[in-house]
Structure formats: C-alpha cells, structure tokens
C-alpha cells in the first residue's frame, strides 16, 4: 500500500502539473466508484470549469481543493494509481475515472486493480471534518515533545502497532514502520510507553530520516506503486529489513532478519540490532 512518501510524491507531481488549471470534464466509468459517493456528494458536472486551487496530502490521503468550496478526496489503498497521461493512451478496465483540463493536454486517470481505493466528490468543509476526525498529526510536522507525549498516552500499544495506527500518527504503514524501527534499533513488540527518553529521541530521529529519505527517492515500489508519471520509486533499494526474512542483516552482518506477526501485521526485524 502506498504510504506517506509515495503519496507525497504523487501529490507533488500533481500539484506541479495541475495547480491553477481548470477542470474540463470529470467522468466516472465504474459503478463501484459511483456507489461509494456519499449522498451529499456534489455531482461531477459541478466540477466543470472550476479551478484546482491546491492539491495536498494528509496521512495517506490526497485532497484536491477546488474553486467554489468543492473538493475531491482520494485514497489509493492497495493498488490505486493517479496517473497523468496523454488522452491518446489506451485505458484498460482498471481505469475507473478520468479528468481532463483546460490548458494541458494530459488527462488524469484513477486506476485501481483491486478496487479498495476511493475517489470521492465532497464539499471541502466535509473533507476537513472527515480527515481531521480520523487522523493523528503528521509525523514530519510534529515536534519531539508532542511525539513523546503520544508515546506515553498510547503507551500500552506495541510500538509497531503504534506507528501503524493512523489516529495516533498519520501516514506510516508496514514498510516504513519496519525500516524506522530498524534504524532506531528498537524491537517492534516493545510497548510504546516503555521507551525511555533516549530511545524515544532515536525513534523520532529515525522516523524523520527514513520518511525524508524515502520522499527524496520518490517512494518505494514493491508491488503496484508508480508515481503520477508512471515511474517507479527508488527507496526499495534502501530497505534494510522489510521483506528480507532469512537474509543476513546488512548492519551487523551476523544475524538473520526475522519475521513476526504483531497485531496481525508482518514485522521484519534484526534480533541482534534491535533491542
Ligand atoms: Zn543486525
């Protein structure tokens, strides 16, 4: 599933190409996407001729702010993709929506093989409410003291689950939680509240380092992820533990990476480097 760095990469590409552009047409092709529109959803026709004022990320969600108080909320979930491409490029049965614009030849397509993702028409005020009630703070926007406070408030959670819980901290998923914990030298099953100040500081530093590095390398492509231009990311080459069960640890060069289920999710770690 695309996590914060992948979604941020898509958002930056879309913002550069589409901010200030006016929507020519928005079309849904798939009944499942239309069924998922809430009763209060503005009709796609209302978006015609409206300017895209901003495109931003919150957690793993993408928010389009559109003229006249309109918005679009997109979650890529497992296999969703937002791709800018030529209208001439043939589209397949997994393309569920399309948007065209004035002043730019490319169109935007929402493609999703497994159909867990969503693209929802909403009024902007409803988006803020929905998003803010379901998500904790942004990991790259919070300071250390707030981070430490949250470790203690949700101290009875295992640190792996703590990092994955979107209500505690937004945007981190399975890949980055494992890589963050490895760099911090902390076992995934440690209780969040058991970290002393030095360990908490290490985790905070590691979280910021890993997320920033992953954004700079345009995310990790492990399954379907591609950016808005259809290119893969490069951070998968930097993975130290995720998906590496049975391989010799690249830091200690002695232990073998193990995998353990924590809170129903696979967690990869080095038993020697992580305490
Ligand atoms: Zn190791």
PDB file of C-alpha atoms and ligand atoms in Angstrom:
ATOM      1  CA  UNK A   1       0.000   0.000   0.000  1.00  0.00           C
ATOM      2  CA  UNK A   2       1.337   3.472  -0.824  1.00  0.00           C
ATOM      3  CA  UNK A   3       2.410   5.211   2.398  1.00  0.00           C
ATOM      4  CA  UNK A   4       3.335   8.801   3.207  1.00  0.00           C
ATOM      5  CA  UNK A   5       6.416   9.038   0.909  1.00  0.00           C
ATOM      6  CA  UNK A   6       4.626   7.532  -2.101  1.00  0.00           C
ATOM      7  CA  UNK A   7       1.519   9.661  -1.634  1.00  0.00           C
ATOM      8  CA  UNK A   8       3.660  12.774  -1.095  1.00  0.00           C
ATOM      9  CA  UNK A   9       5.496  12.040  -4.363  1.00  0.00           C
ATOM     10  CA  UNK A  10       2.227  11.718  -6.279  1.00  0.00           C
ATOM     11  CA  UNK A  11       0.886  14.908  -4.684  1.00  0.00           C
ATOM     12  CA  UNK A  12       3.995  16.938  -5.587  1.00  0.00           C
ATOM     13  CA  UNK A  13       3.831  15.782  -9.209  1.00  0.00           C
ATOM     14  CA  UNK A  14       0.116  16.530  -9.482  1.00  0.00           C
ATOM     15  CA  UNK A  15       0.474  19.907  -7.814  1.00  0.00           C
ATOM     16  CA  UNK A  16       3.219  20.955 -10.229  1.00  0.00           C
ATOM     17  CA  UNK A  17       1.123  19.935 -13.240  1.00  0.00           C
ATOM     18  CA  UNK A  18      -2.410  20.848 -12.196  1.00  0.00           C
ATOM     19  CA  UNK A  19      -2.498  23.684  -9.691  1.00  0.00           C
ATOM     20  CA  UNK A  20      -4.308  26.651 -11.245  1.00  0.00           C
ATOM     21  CA  UNK A  21      -5.769  24.563 -14.088  1.00  0.00           C
ATOM     22  CA  UNK A  22      -9.497  24.457 -14.781  1.00  0.00           C
ATOM     23  CA  UNK A  23     -11.336  21.173 -14.991  1.00  0.00           C
ATOM     24  CA  UNK A  24     -12.871  20.493 -18.392  1.00  0.00           C
ATOM     25  CA  UNK A  25     -14.625  17.268 -17.548  1.00  0.00           C
ATOM     26  CA  UNK A  26     -14.745  14.572 -14.863  1.00  0.00           C
ATOM     27  CA  UNK A  27     -16.127  11.166 -15.778  1.00  0.00           C
ATOM     28  CA  UNK A  28     -16.623   8.023 -13.695  1.00  0.00           C
ATOM     29  CA  UNK A  29     -16.568   4.738 -15.576  1.00  0.00           C
ATOM     30  CA  UNK A  30     -17.135   2.212 -12.812  1.00  0.00           C
ATOM     31  CA  UNK A  31     -20.329   1.602 -10.875  1.00  0.00           C
ATOM     32  CA  UNK A  32     -18.362   0.723  -7.714  1.00  0.00           C
ATOM     33  CA  UNK A  33     -16.891   4.228  -7.626  1.00  0.00           C
ATOM     34  CA  UNK A  34     -20.290   5.863  -8.128  1.00  0.00           C
ATOM     35  CA  UNK A  35     -21.844   3.701  -5.435  1.00  0.00           C
ATOM     36  CA  UNK A  36     -19.190   4.899  -2.986  1.00  0.00           C
ATOM     37  CA  UNK A  37     -20.096   8.560  -3.412  1.00  0.00           C
ATOM     38  CA  UNK A  38     -21.867   9.806  -0.278  1.00  0.00           C
ATOM     39  CA  UNK A  39     -25.450  11.037  -0.563  1.00  0.00           C
ATOM     40  CA  UNK A  40     -24.260  14.632  -0.086  1.00  0.00           C
ATOM     41  CA  UNK A  41     -21.644  14.372  -2.876  1.00  0.00           C
ATOM     42  CA  UNK A  42     -21.646  17.242  -5.383  1.00  0.00           C
ATOM     43  CA  UNK A  43     -22.429  15.905  -8.884  1.00  0.00           C
ATOM     44  CA  UNK A  44     -19.384  15.518 -11.184  1.00  0.00           C
ATOM     45  CA  UNK A  45     -20.947  18.129 -13.509  1.00  0.00           C
ATOM     46  CA  UNK A  46     -20.474  20.790 -10.861  1.00  0.00           C
ATOM     47  CA  UNK A  47     -16.699  20.492 -11.228  1.00  0.00           C
ATOM     48  CA  UNK A  48     -16.761  21.597 -14.849  1.00  0.00           C
ATOM     49  CA  UNK A  49     -14.893  24.877 -15.427  1.00  0.00           C
ATOM     50  CA  UNK A  50     -13.712  25.045 -11.806  1.00  0.00           C
ATOM     51  CA  UNK A  51     -10.108  25.820 -10.963  1.00  0.00           C
ATOM     52  CA  UNK A  52      -7.909  23.464  -8.930  1.00  0.00           C
ATOM     53  CA  UNK A  53      -6.642  25.704  -6.152  1.00  0.00           C
ATOM     54  CA  UNK A  54      -4.454  23.248  -4.264  1.00  0.00           C
ATOM     55  CA  UNK A  55      -3.527  19.580  -4.089  1.00  0.00           C
ATOM     56  CA  UNK A  56      -2.240  18.342  -0.763  1.00  0.00           C
ATOM     57  CA  UNK A  57      -1.603  15.231   1.273  1.00  0.00           C
ATOM     58  CA  UNK A  58      -2.909  14.356   4.708  1.00  0.00           C
ATOM     59  CA  UNK A  59      -1.719  10.974   6.019  1.00  0.00           C
ATOM     60  CA  UNK A  60      -2.128   8.621   3.073  1.00  0.00           C
ATOM     61  CA  UNK A  61      -4.972  10.640   1.577  1.00  0.00           C
ATOM     62  CA  UNK A  62      -4.903  13.103  -1.301  1.00  0.00           C
ATOM     63  CA  UNK A  63      -7.066  16.201  -1.151  1.00  0.00           C
ATOM     64  CA  UNK A  64      -7.956  18.350  -4.155  1.00  0.00           C
ATOM     65  CA  UNK A  65      -9.150  21.818  -3.166  1.00  0.00           C
ATOM     66  CA  UNK A  66     -11.325  23.158  -5.945  1.00  0.00           C
ATOM     67  CA  UNK A  67     -12.858  26.564  -6.569  1.00  0.00           C
ATOM     68  CA  UNK A  68     -16.299  27.159  -5.088  1.00  0.00           C
ATOM     69  CA  UNK A  69     -15.817  25.083  -1.931  1.00  0.00           C
ATOM     70  CA  UNK A  70     -15.573  21.810  -3.825  1.00  0.00           C
ATOM     71  CA  UNK A  71     -13.150  19.022  -3.121  1.00  0.00           C
ATOM     72  CA  UNK A  72     -12.034  15.550  -4.044  1.00  0.00           C
ATOM     73  CA  UNK A  73     -10.753  13.023  -1.541  1.00  0.00           C
ATOM     74  CA  UNK A  74      -8.626  10.190  -2.881  1.00  0.00           C
ATOM     75  CA  UNK A  75      -7.210   7.155  -1.076  1.00  0.00           C
ATOM     76  CA  UNK A  76      -5.070   4.825  -3.161  1.00  0.00           C
ATOM     77  CA  UNK A  77      -5.346   1.950  -0.624  1.00  0.00           C
ATOM     78  CA  UNK A  78      -3.677  -1.217  -2.023  1.00  0.00           C
ATOM     79  CA  UNK A  79      -3.354  -0.731  -5.764  1.00  0.00           C
ATOM     80  CA  UNK A  80      -4.774   2.704  -6.600  1.00  0.00           C
ATOM     81  CA  UNK A  81      -2.877   4.964  -9.007  1.00  0.00           C
ATOM     82  CA  UNK A  82      -3.379   8.543 -10.141  1.00  0.00           C
ATOM     83  CA  UNK A  83      -1.686   8.871 -13.494  1.00  0.00           C
ATOM     84  CA  UNK A  84      -1.213  11.874 -15.747  1.00  0.00           C
ATOM     85  CA  UNK A  85      -1.026  10.723 -19.334  1.00  0.00           C
ATOM     86  CA  UNK A  86      -1.905  11.510 -22.894  1.00  0.00           C
ATOM     87  CA  UNK A  87      -5.612  11.096 -23.717  1.00  0.00           C
ATOM     88  CA  UNK A  88      -4.453   9.009 -26.665  1.00  0.00           C
ATOM     89  CA  UNK A  89      -3.020   6.317 -24.416  1.00  0.00           C
ATOM     90  CA  UNK A  90      -5.437   3.366 -24.364  1.00  0.00           C
ATOM     91  CA  UNK A  91      -7.079   2.842 -20.984  1.00  0.00           C
ATOM     92  CA  UNK A  92      -7.832  -0.583 -19.539  1.00  0.00           C
ATOM     93  CA  UNK A  93     -10.729  -1.971 -17.495  1.00  0.00           C
ATOM     94  CA  UNK A  94      -8.980  -0.944 -14.275  1.00  0.00           C
ATOM     95  CA  UNK A  95      -9.296   2.762 -15.101  1.00  0.00           C
ATOM     96  CA  UNK A  96     -12.316   3.940 -13.116  1.00  0.00           C
ATOM     97  CA  UNK A  97     -12.332   7.710 -13.568  1.00  0.00           C
ATOM     98  CA  UNK A  98     -10.846  10.358 -15.808  1.00  0.00           C
ATOM     99  CA  UNK A  99     -10.432  14.108 -15.553  1.00  0.00           C
ATOM    100  CA  UNK A 100      -9.457  16.490 -18.348  1.00  0.00           C
ATOM    101  CA  UNK A 101      -8.326  20.123 -18.045  1.00  0.00           C
ATOM    102  CA  UNK A 102      -8.089  23.355 -19.977  1.00  0.00           C
ATOM    103  CA  UNK A 103      -4.580  24.393 -20.940  1.00  0.00           C
ATOM    104  CA  UNK A 104      -2.915  20.989 -20.529  1.00  0.00           C
ATOM    105  CA  UNK A 105      -3.135  18.115 -22.957  1.00  0.00           C
ATOM    106  CA  UNK A 106      -2.625  15.388 -20.374  1.00  0.00           C
ATOM    107  CA  UNK A 107      -5.539  13.896 -18.538  1.00  0.00           C
ATOM    108  CA  UNK A 108      -5.646  12.425 -15.039  1.00  0.00           C
ATOM    109  CA  UNK A 109      -6.742   8.815 -14.616  1.00  0.00           C
ATOM    110  CA  UNK A 110      -7.668   6.922 -11.482  1.00  0.00           C
ATOM    111  CA  UNK A 111      -6.682   3.318 -11.922  1.00  0.00           C
ATOM    112  CA  UNK A 112      -7.199   0.633  -9.278  1.00  0.00           C
ATOM    113  CA  UNK A 113      -6.875  -3.101  -9.917  1.00  0.00           C
ATOM    114  CA  UNK A 114      -8.192  -4.330  -6.574  1.00  0.00           C
ATOM    115  CA  UNK A 115     -10.797  -1.575  -6.140  1.00  0.00           C
ATOM    116  CA  UNK A 116     -10.175  -0.869  -2.448  1.00  0.00           C
ATOM    117  CA  UNK A 117      -9.290   2.737  -3.198  1.00  0.00           C
ATOM    118  CA  UNK A 118     -11.690   5.613  -3.465  1.00  0.00           C
ATOM    119  CA  UNK A 119     -12.112   8.930  -5.258  1.00  0.00           C
ATOM    120  CA  UNK A 120     -14.926  10.838  -3.627  1.00  0.00           C
ATOM    121  CA  UNK A 121     -16.612  14.125  -4.551  1.00  0.00           C
ATOM    122  CA  UNK A 122     -17.161  16.145  -1.365  1.00  0.00           C
ATOM    123  CA  UNK A 123     -17.599  19.706  -0.254  1.00  0.00           C
ATOM    124  CA  UNK A 124     -14.279  20.960   1.126  1.00  0.00           C
ATOM    125  CA  UNK A 125     -15.673  21.546   4.605  1.00  0.00           C
ATOM    126  CA  UNK A 126     -16.802  17.902   4.792  1.00  0.00           C
ATOM    127  CA  UNK A 127     -13.325  16.748   3.759  1.00  0.00           C
ATOM    128  CA  UNK A 128     -11.613  18.636   6.573  1.00  0.00           C
ATOM    129  CA  UNK A 129     -14.044  17.224   9.080  1.00  0.00           C
ATOM    130  CA  UNK A 130     -13.718  13.653   7.814  1.00  0.00           C
ATOM    131  CA  UNK A 131      -9.934  13.788   7.605  1.00  0.00           C
ATOM    132  CA  UNK A 132      -9.264  15.570  10.881  1.00  0.00           C
ATOM    133  CA  UNK A 133     -11.541  13.262  12.857  1.00  0.00           C
ATOM    134  CA  UNK A 134      -9.833  10.132  11.539  1.00  0.00           C
ATOM    135  CA  UNK A 135      -6.157  11.117  11.537  1.00  0.00           C
ATOM    136  CA  UNK A 136      -3.490  11.946  14.099  1.00  0.00           C
ATOM    137  CA  UNK A 137      -0.732  14.516  13.448  1.00  0.00           C
ATOM    138  CA  UNK A 138       1.661  14.454  10.510  1.00  0.00           C
ATOM    139  CA  UNK A 139       4.965  12.797  11.512  1.00  0.00           C
ATOM    140  CA  UNK A 140       7.095  15.431   9.775  1.00  0.00           C
ATOM    141  CA  UNK A 141       5.140  18.335  11.254  1.00  0.00           C
ATOM    142  CA  UNK A 142       5.120  17.373  14.952  1.00  0.00           C
ATOM    143  CA  UNK A 143       7.836  18.280  17.418  1.00  0.00           C
ATOM    144  CA  UNK A 144       9.648  15.844  19.705  1.00  0.00           C
ATOM    145  CA  UNK A 145       7.756  16.796  22.815  1.00  0.00           C
ATOM    146  CA  UNK A 146       4.367  16.060  21.192  1.00  0.00           C
ATOM    147  CA  UNK A 147       5.758  12.840  19.773  1.00  0.00           C
ATOM    148  CA  UNK A 148       6.947  11.714  23.220  1.00  0.00           C
ATOM    149  CA  UNK A 149       3.611  12.671  24.767  1.00  0.00           C
ATOM    150  CA  UNK A 150       1.770  10.456  22.296  1.00  0.00           C
ATOM    151  CA  UNK A 151       4.141   7.568  23.036  1.00  0.00           C
ATOM    152  CA  UNK A 152       3.101   7.811  26.675  1.00  0.00           C
ATOM    153  CA  UNK A 153      -0.635   8.446  26.100  1.00  0.00           C
ATOM    154  CA  UNK A 154      -0.868   5.372  23.853  1.00  0.00           C
ATOM    155  CA  UNK A 155       1.812   3.586  25.860  1.00  0.00           C
ATOM    156  CA  UNK A 156       0.049   0.222  26.067  1.00  0.00           C
ATOM    157  CA  UNK A 157       0.349  -0.348  22.337  1.00  0.00           C
ATOM    158  CA  UNK A 158       3.233  -2.251  20.831  1.00  0.00           C
ATOM    159  CA  UNK A 159       5.463   0.255  19.041  1.00  0.00           C
ATOM    160  CA  UNK A 160       4.874  -1.404  15.640  1.00  0.00           C
ATOM    161  CA  UNK A 161       1.092  -1.029  16.071  1.00  0.00           C
ATOM    162  CA  UNK A 162       1.570   2.474  17.481  1.00  0.00           C
ATOM    163  CA  UNK A 163       3.350   3.551  14.276  1.00  0.00           C
ATOM    164  CA  UNK A 164       0.646   1.969  12.093  1.00  0.00           C
ATOM    165  CA  UNK A 165      -2.333   3.468  13.913  1.00  0.00           C
ATOM    166  CA  UNK A 166      -3.464   6.390  11.734  1.00  0.00           C
ATOM    167  CA  UNK A 167      -5.314   8.027  14.626  1.00  0.00           C
ATOM    168  CA  UNK A 168      -2.090   8.222  16.636  1.00  0.00           C
ATOM    169  CA  UNK A 169       0.214   9.310  13.813  1.00  0.00           C
ATOM    170  CA  UNK A 170      -0.786   9.647  10.155  1.00  0.00           C
ATOM    171  CA  UNK A 171       0.771   8.209   7.034  1.00  0.00           C
ATOM    172  CA  UNK A 172       3.046   5.371   8.160  1.00  0.00           C
ATOM    173  CA  UNK A 173       2.364   1.790   7.023  1.00  0.00           C
ATOM    174  CA  UNK A 174       4.033  -1.608   7.101  1.00  0.00           C
ATOM    175  CA  UNK A 175       7.175  -0.831   5.111  1.00  0.00           C
ATOM    176  CA  UNK A 176       8.217   2.394   6.812  1.00  0.00           C
ATOM    177  CA  UNK A 177       7.339   1.233  10.333  1.00  0.00           C
ATOM    178  CA  UNK A 178       9.783  -1.687   9.936  1.00  0.00           C
ATOM    179  CA  UNK A 179      12.523   0.481   8.446  1.00  0.00           C
ATOM    180  CA  UNK A 180      12.057   3.176  11.099  1.00  0.00           C
ATOM    181  CA  UNK A 181      12.270   0.646  13.946  1.00  0.00           C
ATOM    182  CA  UNK A 182      15.365  -0.977  12.459  1.00  0.00           C
ATOM    183  CA  UNK A 183      17.188   2.334  12.153  1.00  0.00           C
ATOM    184  CA  UNK A 184      16.143   3.225  15.697  1.00  0.00           C
ATOM    185  CA  UNK A 185      17.383  -0.164  16.992  1.00  0.00           C
ATOM    186  CA  UNK A 186      14.056  -0.949  18.638  1.00  0.00           C
ATOM    187  CA  UNK A 187      12.131  -4.245  18.631  1.00  0.00           C
ATOM    188  CA  UNK A 188       8.656  -3.969  17.074  1.00  0.00           C
ATOM    189  CA  UNK A 189       6.975  -5.658  20.044  1.00  0.00           C
ATOM    190  CA  UNK A 190       8.261  -3.128  22.592  1.00  0.00           C
ATOM    191  CA  UNK A 191       5.500  -1.220  24.351  1.00  0.00           C
ATOM    192  CA  UNK A 192       5.345   2.416  23.240  1.00  0.00           C
ATOM    193  CA  UNK A 193       5.288   3.509  26.875  1.00  0.00           C
ATOM    194  CA  UNK A 194       8.436   1.525  27.716  1.00  0.00           C
ATOM    195  CA  UNK A 195      10.736   3.724  25.626  1.00  0.00           C
ATOM    196  CA  UNK A 196      12.966   5.979  27.700  1.00  0.00           C
ATOM    197  CA  UNK A 197      13.712   9.496  26.503  1.00  0.00           C
ATOM    198  CA  UNK A 198      16.867   8.488  24.614  1.00  0.00           C
ATOM    199  CA  UNK A 199      15.039   5.690  22.812  1.00  0.00           C
ATOM    200  CA  UNK A 200      12.099   7.956  22.028  1.00  0.00           C
ATOM    201  CA  UNK A 201      14.509  10.523  20.588  1.00  0.00           C
ATOM    202  CA  UNK A 202      16.161   7.803  18.476  1.00  0.00           C
ATOM    203  CA  UNK A 203      12.771   6.721  17.157  1.00  0.00           C
ATOM    204  CA  UNK A 204      11.776  10.295  16.354  1.00  0.00           C
ATOM    205  CA  UNK A 205      15.058  10.968  14.529  1.00  0.00           C
ATOM    206  CA  UNK A 206      14.803   7.692  12.660  1.00  0.00           C
ATOM    207  CA  UNK A 207      11.205   8.366  11.624  1.00  0.00           C
ATOM    208  CA  UNK A 208      12.145  11.756  10.209  1.00  0.00           C
ATOM    209  CA  UNK A 209      15.266  10.446   8.481  1.00  0.00           C
ATOM    210  CA  UNK A 210      13.522   7.474   6.825  1.00  0.00           C
ATOM    211  CA  UNK A 211      10.460   9.411   5.675  1.00  0.00           C
ATOM    212  CA  UNK A 212      12.506  12.307   4.275  1.00  0.00           C
ATOM    213  CA  UNK A 213      14.947   9.995   2.524  1.00  0.00           C
ATOM    214  CA  UNK A 214      12.072   7.978   1.051  1.00  0.00           C
ATOM    215  CA  UNK A 215      10.395  11.152  -0.220  1.00  0.00           C
ATOM    216  CA  UNK A 216      13.670  12.269  -1.796  1.00  0.00           C
ATOM    217  CA  UNK A 217      13.927   8.892  -3.568  1.00  0.00           C
ATOM    218  CA  UNK A 218      10.282   9.151  -4.681  1.00  0.00           C
ATOM    219  CA  UNK A 219       8.982   6.302  -2.530  1.00  0.00           C
ATOM    220  CA  UNK A 220       9.268   2.518  -2.609  1.00  0.00           C
ATOM    221  CA  UNK A 221       7.968   0.414  -5.478  1.00  0.00           C
ATOM    222  CA  UNK A 222       7.346  -3.052  -4.072  1.00  0.00           C
ATOM    223  CA  UNK A 223       4.159  -4.025  -5.890  1.00  0.00           C
ATOM    224  CA  UNK A 224       1.961  -1.710  -7.935  1.00  0.00           C
ATOM    225  CA  UNK A 225       3.206   1.666  -6.838  1.00  0.00           C
ATOM    226  CA  UNK A 226       4.168   4.119  -9.560  1.00  0.00           C
ATOM    227  CA  UNK A 227       4.210   7.899  -9.359  1.00  0.00           C
ATOM    228  CA  UNK A 228       1.941  10.233 -11.334  1.00  0.00           C
ATOM    229  CA  UNK A 229       4.133   9.885 -14.408  1.00  0.00           C
ATOM    230  CA  UNK A 230       4.105   6.094 -14.229  1.00  0.00           C
ATOM    231  CA  UNK A 231       7.681   5.811 -12.914  1.00  0.00           C
ATOM    232  CA  UNK A 232       8.770   3.584 -10.022  1.00  0.00           C
ATOM    233  CA  UNK A 233      10.366   4.916  -6.817  1.00  0.00           C
ATOM    234  CA  UNK A 234      13.890   4.051  -5.633  1.00  0.00           C
ATOM    235  CA  UNK A 235      13.648   3.701  -1.849  1.00  0.00           C
ATOM    236  CA  UNK A 236      13.059  -0.078  -2.106  1.00  0.00           C
ATOM    237  CA  UNK A 237      16.814  -0.279  -2.816  1.00  0.00           C
ATOM    238  CA  UNK A 238      17.427   1.205   0.646  1.00  0.00           C
ATOM    239  CA  UNK A 239      15.225  -1.244   2.558  1.00  0.00           C
ATOM    240  CA  UNK A 240      17.180  -2.970   5.318  1.00  0.00           C
ATOM    241  CA  UNK A 241      14.567  -5.315   6.817  1.00  0.00           C
ATOM    242  CA  UNK A 242      11.188  -5.064   5.060  1.00  0.00           C
ATOM    243  CA  UNK A 243      10.614  -8.242   3.018  1.00  0.00           C
ATOM    244  CA  UNK A 244      14.092  -9.552   3.890  1.00  0.00           C
ATOM    245  CA  UNK A 245      13.295 -12.524   6.118  1.00  0.00           C
ATOM    246  CA  UNK A 246      16.161 -15.040   6.116  1.00  0.00           C
ATOM    247  CA  UNK A 247      18.720 -12.588   4.713  1.00  0.00           C
ATOM    248  CA  UNK A 248      21.837 -11.640   6.667  1.00  0.00           C
ATOM    249  CA  UNK A 249      21.466  -8.243   8.341  1.00  0.00           C
ATOM    250  CA  UNK A 250      23.387  -5.567   6.454  1.00  0.00           C
ATOM    251  CA  UNK A 251      24.324  -3.715   9.618  1.00  0.00           C
ATOM    252  CA  UNK A 252      25.673  -6.422  11.962  1.00  0.00           C
ATOM    253  CA  UNK A 253      26.431  -8.960   9.178  1.00  0.00           C
ATOM    254  CA  UNK A 254      25.831 -11.783  11.654  1.00  0.00           C
ATOM    255  CA  UNK A 255      22.178 -12.150  12.469  1.00  0.00           C
ATOM    256  CA  UNK A 256      19.451 -13.140  10.061  1.00  0.00           C
ATOM    257  CA  UNK A 257      16.364 -10.945   9.557  1.00  0.00           C
ATOM    258  CA  UNK A 258      13.300 -12.461  11.211  1.00  0.00           C
ATOM    259  CA  UNK A 259       9.597 -12.010  10.617  1.00  0.00           C
ATOM    260  CA  UNK A 260       6.971 -11.975  13.314  1.00  0.00           C
ATOM    261  CA  UNK A 261       3.248 -11.183  13.331  1.00  0.00           C
ATOM    262  CA  UNK A 262       2.452  -8.214  15.513  1.00  0.00           C
ATOM    263  CA  UNK A 263      -1.131  -7.013  15.730  1.00  0.00           C
ATOM    264  CA  UNK A 264      -1.931  -9.119  12.651  1.00  0.00           C
ATOM    265  CA  UNK A 265       0.778  -7.470  10.556  1.00  0.00           C
ATOM    266  CA  UNK A 266       4.094  -8.938   9.463  1.00  0.00           C
ATOM    267  CA  UNK A 267       7.022  -7.252  11.088  1.00  0.00           C
ATOM    268  CA  UNK A 268      10.615  -7.689   9.904  1.00  0.00           C
ATOM    269  CA  UNK A 269      13.499  -7.018  12.277  1.00  0.00           C
ATOM    270  CA  UNK A 270      17.070  -7.950  13.189  1.00  0.00           C
ATOM    271  CA  UNK A 271      17.183  -9.741  16.568  1.00  0.00           C
ATOM    272  CA  UNK A 272      20.755  -8.522  17.178  1.00  0.00           C
ATOM    273  CA  UNK A 273      20.466  -4.868  16.136  1.00  0.00           C
ATOM    274  CA  UNK A 274      17.041  -4.193  17.657  1.00  0.00           C
ATOM    275  CA  UNK A 275      16.510  -4.311  21.412  1.00  0.00           C
TER     276      UNK A 275
HETATM  277 ZN1  LIG B   1      21.590  -6.734  12.578  1.00  0.00          ZN
END
